[in-house]
Coordinates of C-alpha atoms in Angstrom, one line a residue:
M1 CA 15.6 -13.4 21.7
K2 CA 16.9 -14.0 18.2
P3 CA 16.8 -11.1 15.8
V4 CA 14.0 -11.0 13.3
K5 CA 15.4 -11.9 9.9
L6 CA 13.9 -9.9 7.1
A7 CA 14.0 -8.9 3.5
L8 CA 13.1 -5.3 2.6
L9 CA 11.9 -5.0 -1.0
G10 CA 11.9 -1.3 -1.9
S11 CA 14.3 0.2 0.6
T12 CA 14.7 3.7 -0.9
G13 CA 11.0 4.6 -1.1
S14 CA 9.1 6.3 1.7
I15 CA 8.0 3.1 3.5
G16 CA 11.4 1.5 2.9
R17 CA 13.2 4.4 4.5
Q18 CA 10.8 4.4 7.5
T19 CA 11.2 0.7 7.9
L20 CA 15.0 1.2 8.2
Q21 CA 14.4 3.9 10.8
V22 CA 12.3 1.5 12.8
I23 CA 15.1 -1.2 12.5
S24 CA 17.7 1.4 13.6
S25 CA 15.7 1.9 16.9
F26 CA 16.4 -1.7 17.9
S27 CA 20.1 -2.5 17.6
D28 CA 19.8 -6.2 18.1
G29 CA 16.2 -6.8 17.2
F30 CA 16.4 -7.1 13.4
E31 CA 18.8 -8.5 10.7
V32 CA 18.4 -7.3 7.1
V33 CA 19.2 -10.3 5.0
L34 CA 18.0 -9.1 1.6
M35 CA 17.5 -5.6 0.4
T36 CA 16.2 -4.3 -3.0
S37 CA 15.2 -1.1 -4.7
N38 CA 14.7 0.2 -8.3
Q39 CA 17.5 2.5 -9.4
N40 CA 18.7 5.0 -6.7
V41 CA 22.2 3.6 -6.6
E42 CA 23.7 6.4 -4.3
L43 CA 21.1 6.1 -1.5
F44 CA 21.0 2.3 -1.9
L45 CA 24.8 2.1 -1.4
Q46 CA 24.5 4.2 1.7
Q47 CA 21.8 1.9 3.1
I48 CA 23.9 -1.2 2.3
S49 CA 26.9 0.2 4.2
V50 CA 24.7 0.8 7.3
Y51 CA 22.5 -2.4 7.4
K52 CA 24.9 -4.8 5.7
P53 CA 22.5 -7.2 3.9
S54 CA 23.9 -10.4 2.5
W55 CA 22.0 -10.1 -0.8
V56 CA 21.0 -7.0 -2.8
F57 CA 19.4 -6.2 -6.1
L58 CA 18.3 -3.1 -8.2
H59 CA 15.5 -3.8 -10.7
D60 CA 16.9 -1.2 -13.2
T61 CA 19.5 -3.2 -15.3
K62 CA 22.0 -0.3 -15.7
A63 CA 21.7 0.7 -12.0
N64 CA 22.3 -2.9 -11.0
Q65 CA 25.4 -3.1 -13.1
I66 CA 26.8 0.0 -11.4
L67 CA 25.9 -1.5 -8.1
K68 CA 27.8 -4.7 -8.9
Q69 CA 30.9 -2.7 -9.9
S70 CA 30.7 -0.6 -6.7
L71 CA 30.5 -3.7 -4.5
E72 CA 33.1 -5.8 -6.2
Q73 CA 35.4 -5.8 -3.2
K74 CA 32.6 -6.3 -0.7
E75 CA 31.1 -9.5 0.7
V76 CA 27.5 -8.6 -0.2
K77 CA 26.2 -10.6 -3.2
V78 CA 24.4 -8.7 -6.1
L79 CA 21.7 -10.7 -7.8
D80 CA 21.6 -10.6 -11.6
T81 CA 17.9 -11.0 -12.4
E82 CA 14.4 -10.7 -11.0
N83 CA 13.9 -14.4 -11.4
E84 CA 16.9 -15.0 -9.1
L85 CA 15.4 -12.6 -6.6
Y86 CA 12.0 -14.3 -6.6
Q87 CA 13.7 -17.7 -6.2
L88 CA 15.9 -16.4 -3.3
I89 CA 12.8 -15.0 -1.5
E90 CA 11.3 -18.5 -1.5
E91 CA 14.5 -20.2 -0.4
L92 CA 16.0 -17.9 2.3
P93 CA 15.1 -18.6 6.0
L94 CA 13.3 -15.3 6.5
D95 CA 10.9 -14.4 9.3
V96 CA 9.2 -11.6 7.4
V97 CA 9.4 -9.9 4.0
V98 CA 8.5 -6.2 3.8
L99 CA 7.0 -5.4 0.4
A100 CA 7.3 -1.7 -0.2
Y101 CA 7.2 -1.6 -4.0
V102 CA 4.8 0.9 -5.6
G103 CA 2.4 -0.4 -8.2
I104 CA 1.8 -3.7 -10.1
H105 CA 5.5 -4.5 -9.8
G106 CA 4.8 -5.8 -6.3
L107 CA 2.6 -8.7 -7.6
E108 CA 5.3 -11.2 -8.6
P109 CA 7.4 -10.9 -5.4
A110 CA 4.2 -11.1 -3.3
V111 CA 3.5 -14.4 -5.0
S112 CA 7.0 -15.6 -4.2
V113 CA 6.6 -14.7 -0.5
V114 CA 3.2 -16.2 -0.1
K115 CA 4.1 -19.3 -2.1
S116 CA 6.9 -20.0 0.4
G117 CA 4.5 -19.7 3.4
K118 CA 6.4 -16.7 4.9
R119 CA 5.0 -13.7 6.6
L120 CA 4.3 -10.8 4.1
A121 CA 4.4 -7.3 5.6
L122 CA 2.4 -5.6 2.8
A123 CA 2.7 -1.9 2.1
N124 CA 1.6 -2.2 -1.6
K125 CA -2.1 -1.6 -2.2
E126 CA -2.0 -2.7 -5.8
V127 CA -1.1 -6.3 -4.9
L128 CA -4.5 -7.1 -3.4
V129 CA -6.4 -4.6 -5.6
S130 CA -5.3 -6.3 -8.8
G131 CA -4.5 -9.8 -7.5
G132 CA -6.3 -10.3 -4.2
H133 CA -8.2 -13.3 -5.6
I134 CA -5.0 -15.1 -6.4
I135 CA -2.9 -14.0 -3.4
M136 CA -5.4 -14.9 -0.8
Q137 CA -6.2 -18.3 -2.3
L138 CA -2.5 -19.0 -2.4
A139 CA -2.0 -17.9 1.2
K140 CA -4.8 -20.4 2.3
Q141 CA -2.9 -23.2 0.6
T142 CA 0.5 -22.4 2.0
G143 CA -0.4 -21.0 5.4
A144 CA 1.3 -17.7 4.7
T145 CA 0.4 -14.8 6.9
I146 CA -0.3 -11.4 5.4
V147 CA 0.1 -8.5 7.8
P148 CA -0.8 -5.1 6.4
I149 CA 1.4 -2.1 6.9
D150 CA -1.3 0.4 5.8
S151 CA -2.3 2.2 9.1
E152 CA -6.0 1.5 8.4
H153 CA -5.7 -2.2 7.8
S154 CA -3.2 -2.6 10.7
A155 CA -5.8 -0.9 12.9
I156 CA -8.6 -3.3 11.7
L157 CA -6.3 -6.3 12.3
Q158 CA -5.5 -5.1 15.8
C159 CA -9.2 -4.5 16.6
L160 CA -10.0 -8.0 15.4
L161 CA -7.5 -9.9 17.5
G162 CA -9.3 -12.3 19.8
E163 CA -12.6 -11.7 18.0
K164 CA -14.6 -14.0 15.7
I165 CA -15.2 -12.5 12.2
H166 CA -18.9 -13.5 12.2
F167 CA -19.5 -11.2 15.2
V168 CA -18.4 -8.2 13.1
E169 CA -21.2 -6.0 11.8
K170 CA -19.2 -3.4 10.0
I171 CA -15.7 -1.9 9.7
F172 CA -15.0 1.8 9.4
I173 CA -12.0 2.8 7.4
T174 CA -11.0 6.4 8.3
A175 CA -9.8 9.0 5.8
S176 CA -8.2 12.3 6.6
G177 CA -10.1 13.7 3.6
G178 CA -6.9 15.0 1.9
P179 CA -6.3 18.6 1.0
F180 CA -9.7 19.1 -0.7
W181 CA -12.2 17.7 1.8
G182 CA -15.3 19.9 1.9
K183 CA -14.8 21.2 -1.6
K184 CA -17.5 21.2 -4.3
R185 CA -16.9 19.7 -7.7
N186 CA -16.6 23.1 -9.4
E187 CA -13.9 24.1 -6.9
L188 CA -11.7 21.2 -8.1
I189 CA -11.7 22.2 -11.8
D190 CA -8.5 24.3 -11.6
V191 CA -6.7 22.5 -8.8
T192 CA -2.9 22.7 -9.2
L193 CA -0.4 19.9 -8.7
N194 CA 1.2 21.7 -5.7
E195 CA -2.2 22.0 -4.0
A196 CA -2.9 18.3 -4.6
L197 CA 0.5 17.3 -3.1
S198 CA -0.1 19.4 0.1
H199 CA -1.5 16.7 2.3
P200 CA -2.7 18.1 5.7
T201 CA -1.6 15.1 7.8
W202 CA 0.7 12.5 6.3
R203 CA 4.0 12.8 4.5
M204 CA 4.0 10.2 1.7
G205 CA 5.3 9.6 -1.9
D206 CA 3.7 11.7 -4.7
K207 CA 1.6 8.9 -6.1
I208 CA -0.2 8.0 -2.9
T209 CA -0.6 11.6 -2.0
I210 CA -2.5 12.2 -5.2
D211 CA -4.6 9.1 -4.4
S212 CA -5.3 10.6 -1.1
A213 CA -6.5 13.8 -2.7
T214 CA -8.9 11.9 -5.0
L215 CA -9.9 9.4 -2.2
M216 CA -8.7 6.7 -4.6
N217 CA -6.5 5.4 -1.8
K218 CA -9.6 4.8 0.3
G219 CA -11.3 3.0 -2.6
F220 CA -8.2 0.7 -2.8
E221 CA -8.4 0.2 0.9
V222 CA -12.0 -1.0 0.7
I223 CA -10.9 -3.6 -1.9
E224 CA -7.9 -4.6 0.3
A225 CA -10.2 -4.9 3.4
Y226 CA -12.5 -7.2 1.4
W227 CA -9.7 -9.6 0.6
L228 CA -7.9 -9.4 4.0
F229 CA -10.9 -9.8 6.3
G230 CA -13.5 -11.5 4.1
L231 CA -16.3 -9.0 4.6
D232 CA -19.0 -8.1 2.1
P233 CA -18.4 -4.6 0.7
S234 CA -21.7 -3.5 2.2
R235 CA -20.1 -3.9 5.6
I236 CA -17.0 -1.8 4.8
E237 CA -17.6 1.9 5.2
V238 CA -15.3 4.9 4.6
I239 CA -15.6 7.9 6.9
I240 CA -13.8 11.2 7.0
H241 CA -11.8 11.8 10.2
P242 CA -9.7 14.9 9.7
Q243 CA -7.6 14.4 12.8
S244 CA -6.2 11.0 11.6
I245 CA -6.0 9.8 15.2
I246 CA -8.4 6.8 14.9
H247 CA -7.0 4.8 12.0
S248 CA -10.0 2.4 11.7
M249 CA -12.9 1.0 13.8
V250 CA -14.8 -2.3 14.0
Q251 CA -18.4 -2.4 15.0
F252 CA -19.8 -5.7 16.4
V253 CA -23.2 -7.2 16.3
D254 CA -23.9 -6.3 19.9
G255 CA -23.4 -2.6 19.2
S256 CA -19.9 -2.3 20.8
M257 CA -17.1 -0.8 18.8
K258 CA -13.3 -1.0 18.9
A259 CA -11.0 1.7 17.6
Q260 CA -7.2 1.7 17.2
M261 CA -5.7 5.1 17.9
S262 CA -2.3 6.7 17.7
V263 CA -0.6 9.8 16.3
P264 CA -0.3 9.7 12.5
D265 CA 3.1 8.0 12.3
M266 CA 3.7 5.1 9.8
R267 CA 6.5 3.7 11.9
I268 CA 3.9 2.4 14.3
P269 CA 2.1 0.0 11.8
I270 CA 5.5 -0.9 10.3
L271 CA 6.8 -2.0 13.7
Y272 CA 3.7 -4.0 14.4
A273 CA 4.0 -5.8 11.0
L274 CA 7.6 -6.6 11.8
T275 CA 6.9 -8.0 15.2
Y276 CA 3.3 -9.4 14.8
P277 CA 1.7 -10.7 16.9
N278 CA 4.1 -9.3 19.5
R279 CA 4.9 -5.7 20.4
L280 CA 8.1 -3.9 21.3
Y281 CA 8.4 -0.8 23.3
A282 CA 9.2 2.1 20.9
S283 CA 10.4 5.6 21.5
F284 CA 7.9 7.0 19.0
L285 CA 5.7 9.9 20.1
H286 CA 3.5 8.7 23.0
Q287 CA 0.5 10.8 23.8
N288 CA -2.4 10.8 26.3
V289 CA -6.0 10.5 25.2
V290 CA -6.5 14.0 26.6
D291 CA -4.1 15.3 24.0
F292 CA -6.8 14.7 21.4
P293 CA -9.6 17.1 22.5
E294 CA -11.7 16.7 19.4
L295 CA -12.4 13.7 17.1
Q296 CA -14.7 14.5 14.1
F297 CA -16.4 12.1 11.6
F298 CA -18.2 12.9 8.3
K299 CA -19.5 10.9 5.4
P300 CA -17.6 11.2 2.1
D301 CA -19.2 12.9 -0.9
V302 CA -18.8 10.2 -3.6
E303 CA -20.3 12.4 -6.3
V304 CA -17.4 14.9 -5.8
F305 CA -14.8 12.2 -5.1
K306 CA -16.0 9.6 -7.6
H307 CA -12.9 7.4 -7.3
L308 CA -14.4 6.0 -4.1
K309 CA -17.6 5.1 -5.9
F310 CA -15.6 3.5 -8.7
A311 CA -13.9 1.2 -6.2
Y312 CA -17.2 -0.2 -4.8
E313 CA -18.5 -0.6 -8.4
A314 CA -15.3 -2.4 -9.5
L315 CA -15.4 -4.7 -6.4
K316 CA -19.0 -5.6 -7.3
A317 CA -18.0 -6.2 -10.9
G318 CA -15.2 -8.6 -10.1
P319 CA -11.3 -9.0 -10.1
S320 CA -10.8 -7.8 -13.7
A321 CA -12.6 -4.5 -13.0
C322 CA -10.4 -4.0 -9.9
C323 CA -7.3 -4.6 -12.1
V324 CA -8.5 -2.0 -14.6
L325 CA -9.3 0.4 -11.8
N326 CA -5.7 0.2 -10.5
A327 CA -4.1 0.4 -14.0
A328 CA -6.2 3.3 -15.2
N329 CA -5.7 5.2 -12.0
D330 CA -1.9 4.6 -12.1
Y331 CA -1.6 6.0 -15.6
A332 CA -4.0 8.9 -14.9
V333 CA -2.0 10.0 -11.8
S334 CA 1.2 9.8 -13.8
L335 CA -0.2 12.2 -16.3
F336 CA -1.5 14.6 -13.6
L337 CA 1.9 14.5 -11.9
Q338 CA 3.4 15.7 -15.2
N339 CA 0.8 18.5 -15.6
Q340 CA -0.6 16.8 -18.7
I341 CA -4.2 16.4 -17.5
A342 CA -6.4 18.3 -15.0
F343 CA -7.4 17.0 -11.6
L344 CA -10.9 16.0 -12.5
D345 CA -9.7 14.4 -15.8
M346 CA -8.4 11.5 -13.7
Q347 CA -12.0 10.6 -12.9
V348 CA -13.0 10.7 -16.5
M349 CA -10.0 8.5 -17.6
V350 CA -10.7 5.9 -14.9
E351 CA -14.4 5.7 -15.6
K352 CA -13.9 5.3 -19.4
C353 CA -11.5 2.4 -18.8
L354 CA -13.9 0.7 -16.4
E355 CA -16.7 1.0 -19.0
K356 CA -14.4 -0.4 -21.8
L357 CA -12.2 -3.1 -20.2
S358 CA -13.8 -4.7 -17.2
N359 CA -14.8 -8.1 -18.7
H360 CA -11.4 -9.7 -19.3
N361 CA -10.2 -12.9 -17.6
T362 CA -7.7 -12.4 -14.7
S363 CA -7.3 -16.0 -13.4
S364 CA -3.5 -15.8 -13.5
I365 CA -0.7 -13.4 -12.7
E366 CA 0.2 -13.2 -16.4
E367 CA -3.4 -12.3 -17.3
I368 CA -3.4 -9.6 -14.7
I369 CA -0.2 -8.1 -16.0
D370 CA -1.6 -8.3 -19.6
L371 CA -4.8 -6.5 -18.6
H372 CA -2.8 -3.9 -16.8
R373 CA -0.8 -3.2 -20.0
L374 CA -3.9 -3.2 -22.1
T375 CA -5.5 -0.7 -19.8
I376 CA -2.4 1.6 -20.0
A377 CA -2.5 1.3 -23.8
Y378 CA -6.2 2.3 -23.8
C379 CA -5.4 5.3 -21.5
Q380 CA -2.9 6.5 -24.0
T381 CA -5.7 6.9 -26.5
L382 CA -7.6 9.1 -24.0
K383 CA -4.9 11.8 -23.3
N384 CA -7.1 14.5 -24.9
I385 CA -10.1 13.9 -22.7

């Protein structure tokens, strides 16, 4: 069996590092052809020395120049610009491209992957939240396959294998509830940053951990599921499942249900995205069903965690509202991470942006990026909310 040839976009982040851990578990199973990151030169150089990609790139200009100087005597080629990167993604004979960038920066490389008809292993929520209407249409035209790395969407994909989508009555996206599940609104007024970053189940980057605390990540996942599986939003339901063992469920028209279960370990959906539709034996933690003595489910409180309600409203309003939702949340979270606004202020900022900016046109990538910038600019006028 030939090794899977892959590009890893965003190798130094949480998903990128875990992807490399997965690759390391299979000495002859994968070949990293292209690897990129943002600006962490030291860690990136360490990864290059281990995984020996043919092509590398750092998006930060100064960091990329340091990288080039550090690799002058090496065979690895350092790209000069983002345009070179996107062109190379289209041209290289790759089996899969792992997109692990955070934020709107993942949109343009996603287009390059899908345009070339390659398999996109997607770990970036914002790509489909802001540009799902463009990405999915392009995928239909080119035959590109999009395999989600999110554990929830990976679970739905696995439950749907061999099934016809018109037999699906509803899908259930599970949520751990984050650190504040069960809290009332008045209990969230004085939430600290450290409390919000203390996720009870998953270990993730700061931004997505805050999104988990607000349930915004579940709102994004509803929008993603709409684009990935073509279901009306009324048939996509979020439920709280504190144990995080069932990652999502599908209910069919005859009343039967399928659930995908595993211990909460992101390496499992990463490996599945790399090998889809096949599976490899992995030495990750294997457990018996009797090891999970209790599985609980609850309805989310969307009046306390309003971000989830905003997501359904944005999806109903259309692609521009979803783009505004993503941009406003992105900026609000950045302010909260800097202790510049309170936890509940993030809701206020997102809601104000949706009210003000949701009627713009987003029929192209350029218009999406413009609306993203416009939303950020409007957020900057709302700092003292």
